[in-house]
XYZ file of C-alpha atoms in Angstrom:
489
model
C 46.236 33.902 174.729
C 44.760 30.680 176.127
C 46.211 27.302 175.108
C 42.875 26.329 173.533
C 42.949 29.412 171.290
C 46.583 28.804 170.335
C 45.827 25.216 169.337
C 42.801 26.216 167.283
C 44.728 29.010 165.555
C 47.548 26.593 164.712
C 45.122 23.971 163.383
C 43.284 26.447 161.200
C 46.499 27.992 159.914
C 47.874 24.531 159.068
C 44.677 23.708 157.193
C 44.943 26.948 155.263
C 48.552 26.221 154.364
C 47.554 22.797 153.049
C 44.786 24.259 150.922
C 41.953 26.660 151.654
C 38.410 25.735 150.704
C 37.836 29.196 149.226
C 37.621 29.305 145.452
C 39.814 31.831 143.576
C 36.745 33.911 142.705
C 35.599 33.947 146.327
C 39.070 34.961 147.477
C 39.148 37.828 144.996
C 35.699 38.952 146.097
C 36.762 38.945 149.744
C 39.818 41.039 148.922
C 37.572 43.859 147.722
C 35.707 44.110 151.042
C 36.975 45.791 154.180
C 36.735 43.618 157.281
C 33.292 44.333 158.739
C 32.259 44.143 162.353
C 29.642 41.477 163.061
C 26.632 42.039 165.314
C 24.647 38.798 165.508
C 21.407 39.037 167.514
C 19.677 35.715 168.174
C 16.344 35.852 169.992
C 15.219 32.784 171.946
C 11.925 31.178 170.819
C 10.779 34.123 168.676
C 8.222 32.880 166.163
C 8.380 33.655 162.447
C 5.219 35.749 162.693
C 6.052 37.418 166.017
C 7.664 40.544 164.606
C 5.753 43.583 163.431
C 6.816 43.458 159.785
C 5.653 39.852 159.509
C 2.789 39.525 161.991
C -0.752 38.420 161.222
C -2.262 40.779 163.825
C -1.495 44.344 164.918
C -0.629 43.378 168.493
C 3.154 43.170 168.309
C 4.996 46.475 168.458
C 8.502 46.141 167.045
C 9.296 49.507 165.406
C 13.061 49.047 165.662
C 13.033 45.600 164.077
C 10.609 46.859 161.434
C 13.018 49.697 160.633
C 15.878 47.205 160.440
C 13.802 45.144 157.994
C 13.385 48.235 155.814
C 17.142 48.838 155.874
C 18.232 45.246 155.336
C 17.624 42.102 153.324
C 14.709 40.107 154.740
C 14.732 36.352 154.168
C 11.170 35.057 154.454
C 12.230 31.420 154.052
C 15.010 31.276 156.628
C 15.329 28.159 158.765
C 16.872 27.200 162.056
C 19.106 24.144 162.059
C 16.804 22.500 164.589
C 13.434 23.146 166.189
C 14.567 23.812 169.739
C 17.284 25.694 171.550
C 20.508 23.739 172.067
C 20.589 21.823 168.756
C 19.845 24.942 166.722
C 22.639 26.846 168.459
C 24.977 23.909 167.923
C 24.323 24.049 164.167
C 24.895 27.806 164.152
C 28.127 27.765 166.163
C 29.659 24.731 164.451
C 28.328 25.227 160.930
C 27.424 21.544 161.011
C 24.208 19.548 160.831
C 23.098 17.677 163.953
C 24.462 14.214 163.113
C 28.013 15.569 163.056
C 27.948 16.870 166.634
C 25.127 14.798 168.145
C 23.258 17.680 169.797
C 19.650 16.776 168.950
C 17.584 18.213 171.751
C 17.643 19.655 175.241
C 18.491 16.549 177.274
C 17.194 13.952 177.854
C 16.246 12.397 174.511
C 13.562 10.105 175.959
C 10.782 12.532 176.826
C 7.083 11.878 177.169
C 5.228 8.840 178.481
C 7.439 5.740 178.099
C 4.413 3.637 177.120
C 3.871 5.869 174.061
C 7.463 5.677 172.743
C 7.850 2.802 170.308
C 11.624 3.178 169.906
C 14.632 3.716 172.144
C 15.801 7.177 171.034
C 19.381 8.034 170.173
C 21.282 9.357 173.171
C 21.686 13.124 173.079
C 25.004 14.940 173.382
C 24.877 17.840 175.814
C 26.784 20.635 174.118
C 29.331 20.762 171.343
C 32.754 19.305 171.964
C 35.635 21.697 172.529
C 37.211 19.894 169.580
C 34.683 21.630 167.324
C 36.000 24.935 165.971
C 33.319 27.567 166.550
C 32.580 30.667 164.487
C 34.239 32.737 167.196
C 37.432 30.678 167.040
C 37.593 31.039 163.266
C 37.064 34.807 163.406
C 39.873 35.177 165.916
C 42.309 33.999 163.214
C 41.481 37.227 161.362
C 42.158 39.441 164.364
C 38.614 39.745 165.678
C 37.823 40.353 169.303
C 34.826 38.279 170.344
C 32.128 38.663 172.956
C 28.949 36.779 173.832
C 26.153 38.314 175.854
C 23.389 35.987 176.976
C 22.464 32.355 176.567
C 25.129 29.842 175.518
C 23.556 26.437 176.297
C 26.236 24.460 174.476
C 28.119 22.763 177.277
C 31.482 24.248 178.162
C 31.487 27.947 178.923
C 31.968 30.042 175.777
C 35.292 31.422 177.007
C 36.607 27.917 176.278
C 35.276 28.054 172.732
C 36.583 31.262 171.235
C 35.029 34.147 173.144
C 37.187 36.746 174.855
C 34.271 38.053 176.881
C 31.347 36.051 178.235
C 28.452 37.700 180.007
C 25.762 35.371 181.417
C 26.609 32.404 179.195
C 26.866 28.860 180.572
C 25.366 25.394 180.160
C 22.087 26.845 181.467
C 19.294 27.005 178.882
C 17.068 29.643 180.463
C 16.825 32.190 183.201
C 14.268 31.784 185.954
C 14.400 35.486 186.795
C 14.195 38.276 184.232
C 14.313 40.777 187.079
C 17.434 41.018 189.235
C 18.572 39.120 191.235
C 19.063 36.863 188.195
C 20.929 33.988 189.878
C 22.709 33.242 186.592
C 26.324 32.119 186.173
C 28.831 34.599 184.747
C 26.878 37.772 185.492
C 26.671 39.771 188.668
C 23.203 40.672 189.839
C 22.249 44.271 189.213
C 20.072 46.545 191.323
C 16.883 44.838 192.442
C 14.325 44.975 189.648
C 16.820 45.526 186.810
C 15.545 43.762 183.679
C 17.892 41.151 182.181
C 17.371 42.128 178.530
C 18.219 45.745 179.381
C 21.303 44.683 181.337
C 22.667 42.459 178.574
C 22.212 45.291 176.082
C 24.146 47.658 178.320
C 26.925 45.089 178.537
C 27.023 44.764 174.725
C 27.092 48.525 174.229
C 29.864 49.089 176.772
C 31.958 46.292 175.275
C 31.578 47.521 171.687
C 32.565 51.060 172.694
C 35.682 49.704 174.380
C 36.506 47.301 171.511
C 35.754 49.346 168.407
C 39.414 49.986 167.525
C 39.619 46.445 166.175
C 37.095 44.339 164.273
C 34.614 42.711 166.611
C 32.176 39.824 166.657
C 29.350 40.525 169.093
C 27.125 37.492 169.602
C 23.938 38.571 171.400
C 21.803 35.505 172.215
C 19.241 37.131 174.489
C 17.448 34.847 176.956
C 14.213 36.532 175.960
C 11.536 35.662 174.761
C 11.913 32.199 176.304
C 9.807 31.303 179.334
C 9.178 32.266 182.096
C 7.029 35.097 180.793
C 7.990 38.137 182.842
C 7.788 41.786 181.844
C 7.235 45.261 183.249
C 3.638 45.571 184.474
C 2.929 48.755 182.496
C 3.840 47.029 179.242
C 1.732 43.994 180.110
C -1.290 46.194 180.866
C -0.767 47.968 177.555
C -1.414 44.699 175.707
C -4.409 43.867 177.854
C -5.851 47.206 176.751
C -5.131 46.275 173.135
C -7.428 43.283 173.558
C -5.276 40.376 174.755
C -7.152 38.757 177.632
C -4.599 36.105 178.548
C -1.983 37.343 181.021
C 0.527 34.876 179.584
C 0.057 36.153 176.059
C -0.026 39.829 177.046
C 3.229 39.295 178.915
C 4.743 37.598 175.876
C 3.843 40.576 173.700
C 5.383 42.872 176.326
C 8.585 40.805 176.258
C 8.717 41.143 172.483
C 8.446 44.925 172.894
C 11.172 44.920 175.581
C 13.364 42.993 173.158
C 12.652 45.426 170.328
C 13.507 48.396 172.559
C 16.915 46.888 173.195
C 17.593 45.977 169.593
C 16.924 49.663 168.965
C 19.487 50.630 171.605
C 22.134 48.528 169.835
C 21.310 49.989 166.415
C 21.381 53.531 167.810
C 24.753 52.875 169.460
C 26.266 51.650 166.191
C 25.142 54.863 164.506
C 26.336 57.110 167.338
C 29.764 55.463 167.379
C 30.174 55.725 163.612
C 30.118 51.944 163.243
C 26.865 51.385 161.336
C 28.296 51.422 157.816
C 30.937 48.808 158.533
C 28.895 46.490 160.745
C 26.939 43.524 159.439
C 23.854 43.219 161.627
C 22.167 39.821 161.666
C 18.822 39.494 163.426
C 17.186 36.087 163.788
C 15.709 33.517 166.184
C 16.984 30.132 167.297
C 13.737 28.312 166.433
C 9.997 28.815 166.169
C 7.866 30.033 169.037
C 5.080 28.445 171.039
C 1.635 28.638 169.499
C -0.637 31.195 171.190
C -4.274 31.873 170.375
C -3.868 35.664 170.275
C -1.155 35.433 167.624
C -2.303 33.258 164.725
C 0.327 32.168 162.224
C 0.041 30.644 158.760
C 2.626 28.036 159.732
C 1.872 24.655 161.269
C 3.302 23.707 164.659
C 5.685 25.605 166.895
C 8.850 25.161 168.913
C 9.967 21.530 168.853
C 7.990 20.697 165.710
C 9.543 19.787 162.382
C 6.720 21.476 160.584
C 7.670 24.984 159.489
C 6.229 26.578 162.621
C 9.094 25.056 164.575
C 11.807 25.645 161.990
C 11.120 28.826 160.029
C 12.490 31.969 161.688
C 12.792 35.706 161.050
C 16.067 36.727 159.427
C 17.308 40.199 158.549
C 20.804 41.037 157.293
C 21.790 44.712 157.211
C 25.047 46.086 155.829
C 24.607 49.641 154.503
C 25.795 50.226 150.934
C 26.810 46.566 150.619
C 23.645 44.503 151.057
C 20.721 45.923 149.112
C 17.504 46.080 151.161
C 14.592 43.996 149.967
C 12.696 40.745 150.347
C 14.417 37.485 149.475
C 12.589 34.171 149.020
C 15.723 32.001 148.942
C 15.628 29.156 151.484
C 18.600 29.529 153.836
C 19.564 27.887 157.129
C 21.557 29.054 160.135
C 24.415 26.707 159.205
C 25.091 29.226 156.411
C 26.245 31.890 158.861
C 29.566 30.161 159.532
C 31.008 29.928 155.987
C 29.567 33.344 155.149
C 31.194 35.079 158.121
C 34.497 33.285 157.549
C 34.509 34.696 154.021
C 33.370 38.212 154.920
C 35.946 38.533 157.701
C 38.801 36.915 155.757
C 39.178 34.302 158.470
C 40.880 30.973 157.923
C 38.720 28.009 157.041
C 38.392 25.544 159.939
C 39.614 21.979 159.643
C 36.091 20.575 159.758
C 33.173 20.038 157.422
C 30.865 23.044 157.080
C 27.394 22.036 155.945
C 26.164 25.551 155.199
C 26.938 27.533 152.061
C 28.740 30.841 151.706
C 26.083 33.483 151.063
C 28.537 36.319 150.385
C 27.966 36.650 146.643
C 24.225 36.316 147.178
C 24.150 39.022 149.865
C 26.220 41.384 147.742
C 23.930 40.908 144.760
C 26.676 39.391 142.631
C 25.444 35.821 142.207
C 22.462 33.797 143.400
C 23.282 30.675 145.361
C 22.578 27.452 143.544
C 19.466 25.595 144.636
C 20.323 23.058 147.306
C 18.470 20.848 149.756
C 18.112 21.541 153.479
C 18.031 18.777 156.098
C 17.028 18.133 159.702
C 17.494 15.078 161.911
C 15.671 14.492 165.183
C 16.104 10.868 166.347
C 14.569 11.604 169.757
C 11.215 12.265 171.403
C 9.873 15.660 172.453
C 6.593 15.590 174.344
C 3.648 17.861 173.589
C 3.754 21.391 174.941
C 0.004 21.997 174.663
C -1.653 18.997 173.085
C -4.788 20.826 171.929
C -2.903 23.445 169.913
C 0.539 21.997 169.063
C -0.572 20.700 165.626
C 1.877 17.809 165.752
C 1.574 14.565 163.815
C -0.280 13.321 166.883
C -1.179 15.175 170.100
C 1.212 13.300 172.403
C 4.429 14.672 170.923
C 5.619 17.796 169.186
C 7.637 15.339 167.180
C 8.531 11.669 167.255
C 11.912 10.460 165.939
C 12.467 11.379 162.322
C 14.287 13.340 159.624
C 13.168 15.979 157.144
C 14.313 17.446 153.844
C 13.292 20.586 152.004
C 14.006 20.381 148.273
C 12.727 23.276 146.184
C 9.114 23.836 147.161
C 8.783 20.280 148.480
C 9.233 19.079 152.038
C 9.376 15.443 153.093
C 9.199 14.295 156.705
C 10.187 10.746 157.632
C 9.025 9.176 160.904
C 11.166 6.263 162.061
C 8.643 4.459 164.270
C 6.600 3.091 161.373
C 8.685 4.380 158.448
C 5.896 6.804 157.548
C 6.307 9.776 155.217
C 4.556 13.116 154.847
C 4.996 15.230 151.730
C 4.034 18.884 151.412
C 4.289 21.479 148.670
C 5.118 24.649 150.595
C 4.427 26.920 147.636
C 0.770 25.835 147.608
C 0.367 24.699 151.212
C 2.331 26.895 153.593
C 0.333 25.503 156.532
C 1.335 21.901 155.707
C -2.242 20.668 155.893
C -2.330 18.417 152.844
C -0.090 15.347 152.952
C 0.558 14.513 149.307
C 2.666 11.402 149.899
C 0.090 9.020 148.435
C -0.478 11.246 145.391
C 3.152 11.876 144.419
C 4.926 8.562 144.854
C 7.723 9.549 142.462
C 8.492 12.693 144.468
C 8.460 10.711 147.709
C 10.898 8.199 146.202
C 13.170 10.996 144.952
C 13.305 12.856 148.268
C 13.499 9.635 150.276
C 16.632 8.684 148.306
C 18.156 12.119 148.893
C 17.368 11.946 152.584
C 18.851 8.471 152.919
C 22.015 9.538 151.091
C 22.363 12.533 153.422
C 21.838 10.356 156.491
C 24.597 8.046 155.320
C 26.918 10.905 154.385
C 26.611 12.564 157.793
C 26.622 9.312 159.787
C 23.141 10.024 161.145
C 22.136 7.578 163.854
C 18.726 6.034 163.146
C 16.854 4.589 166.152
C 15.772 0.989 165.494
C 15.733 -0.657 168.943
C 12.187 -1.311 170.175
C 11.188 0.064 173.549
C 9.990 -2.797 175.785
C 7.798 -0.386 177.762
C 5.808 0.656 174.682
C 2.108 -0.242 174.755
C 0.321 0.342 171.454
C -3.099 0.216 173.103
C -2.173 2.815 175.728
C -0.638 4.999 173.025
C -3.827 4.962 170.949
C -6.095 5.417 173.959
C -4.236 8.544 175.012
C -4.338 9.926 171.476
C -8.076 9.256 171.197
C -8.735 10.873 174.571
C -7.028 14.120 173.561
C -8.665 14.170 170.129
C -12.080 13.734 171.746
C -11.338 16.619 174.079
C -10.241 18.725 171.130
C -13.517 18.047 169.321
C -15.490 19.176 172.370
C -13.621 22.457 172.324
């Protein structure tokens, strides 16, 4: 066992000896459940509407995911902990909101035209510290073997942060080659033309078959469906024939189908190996997807946006005979995975704050979780991806520095540059088109106070230093130019 693992195990055990955070009722509940295997599948940049069971068109073909949705509990108000890759994964792996680990974006934090950035953004942390106890490290205290297959993107290689096996995971946030040779760290190239999603699935399947005599945690963060858009030509042509003219968008749909095929391979393997009944399967995405004209969505914005199009993600949890299939409208966030899996696996609580809540009783149909608020913090700049379609606050950025809170049906977004606020009622305005801040001053004041208290509690850094390169006239001229172009289209 590596020194890092020994130290983490000792720290967690010492914490447990001093007093576990589990309540007596939770402990009793856990005692009635056999240790399940965990299969966590996290797709990269898969939009909330980009799965068959939830799409707004009939283009996407995801029969395996659709079947999983029929067999599991579907959360239609599930959120990522951040709107782009690294910070969302940091929330998931640490169980902590962004201000606690400082991973806010994919570096650097000052992106976009310097003359349009009013503030000096908070410096981003590249990856979670090895001092943070990850989900994998916690599960190892309960005897789990752990493997990760795909994108890590959190700094140090995952074998330094609780994983026994690491295939293709590193600091790298994307692949440039979906067809072998991949030129990725920690994976040998396959035969020329081998498809990366297929290869990673084969690696997962082989590992599970070899590891099934003990409880396992398989973390499967596929690189797909992140750019570059690359897929088998026959699948791409199939979507052209279905009516998608854009090669980029037809290829994206083909990548979604490739991904679904491989999710199906994993599900079939679990059944064939007699593991399905005692394996919790979690299927989700790390953040929202890019907006594409062929795939309309009721949500505003996309990847990198703190409107729901950037934050809301698909989520299915399947555990036969334990989790009753159905549709659940409870707002949840990927920080909840950590405390939930610690409980389900009877692992020791880590010696760190966990910002998520334990969903065990909720999943098992024993008790609904109490209503709570969800938070996001993004004290950095992320430039526009496609200014004409991003649907950001303004067309220059997917988001400018700010924070957000969801409280019940209400969502408040705070922008730090001018201390502006937007207020939306998601029950009546899923598309976040009607800013109600001026009409509901009491609600703004209430949520503003909650947001400020959370910022103080988590030590959230708020950017206040003015950027000397900022030019208000240039900023407005560029905004007006894009808006004029948008009107012409």
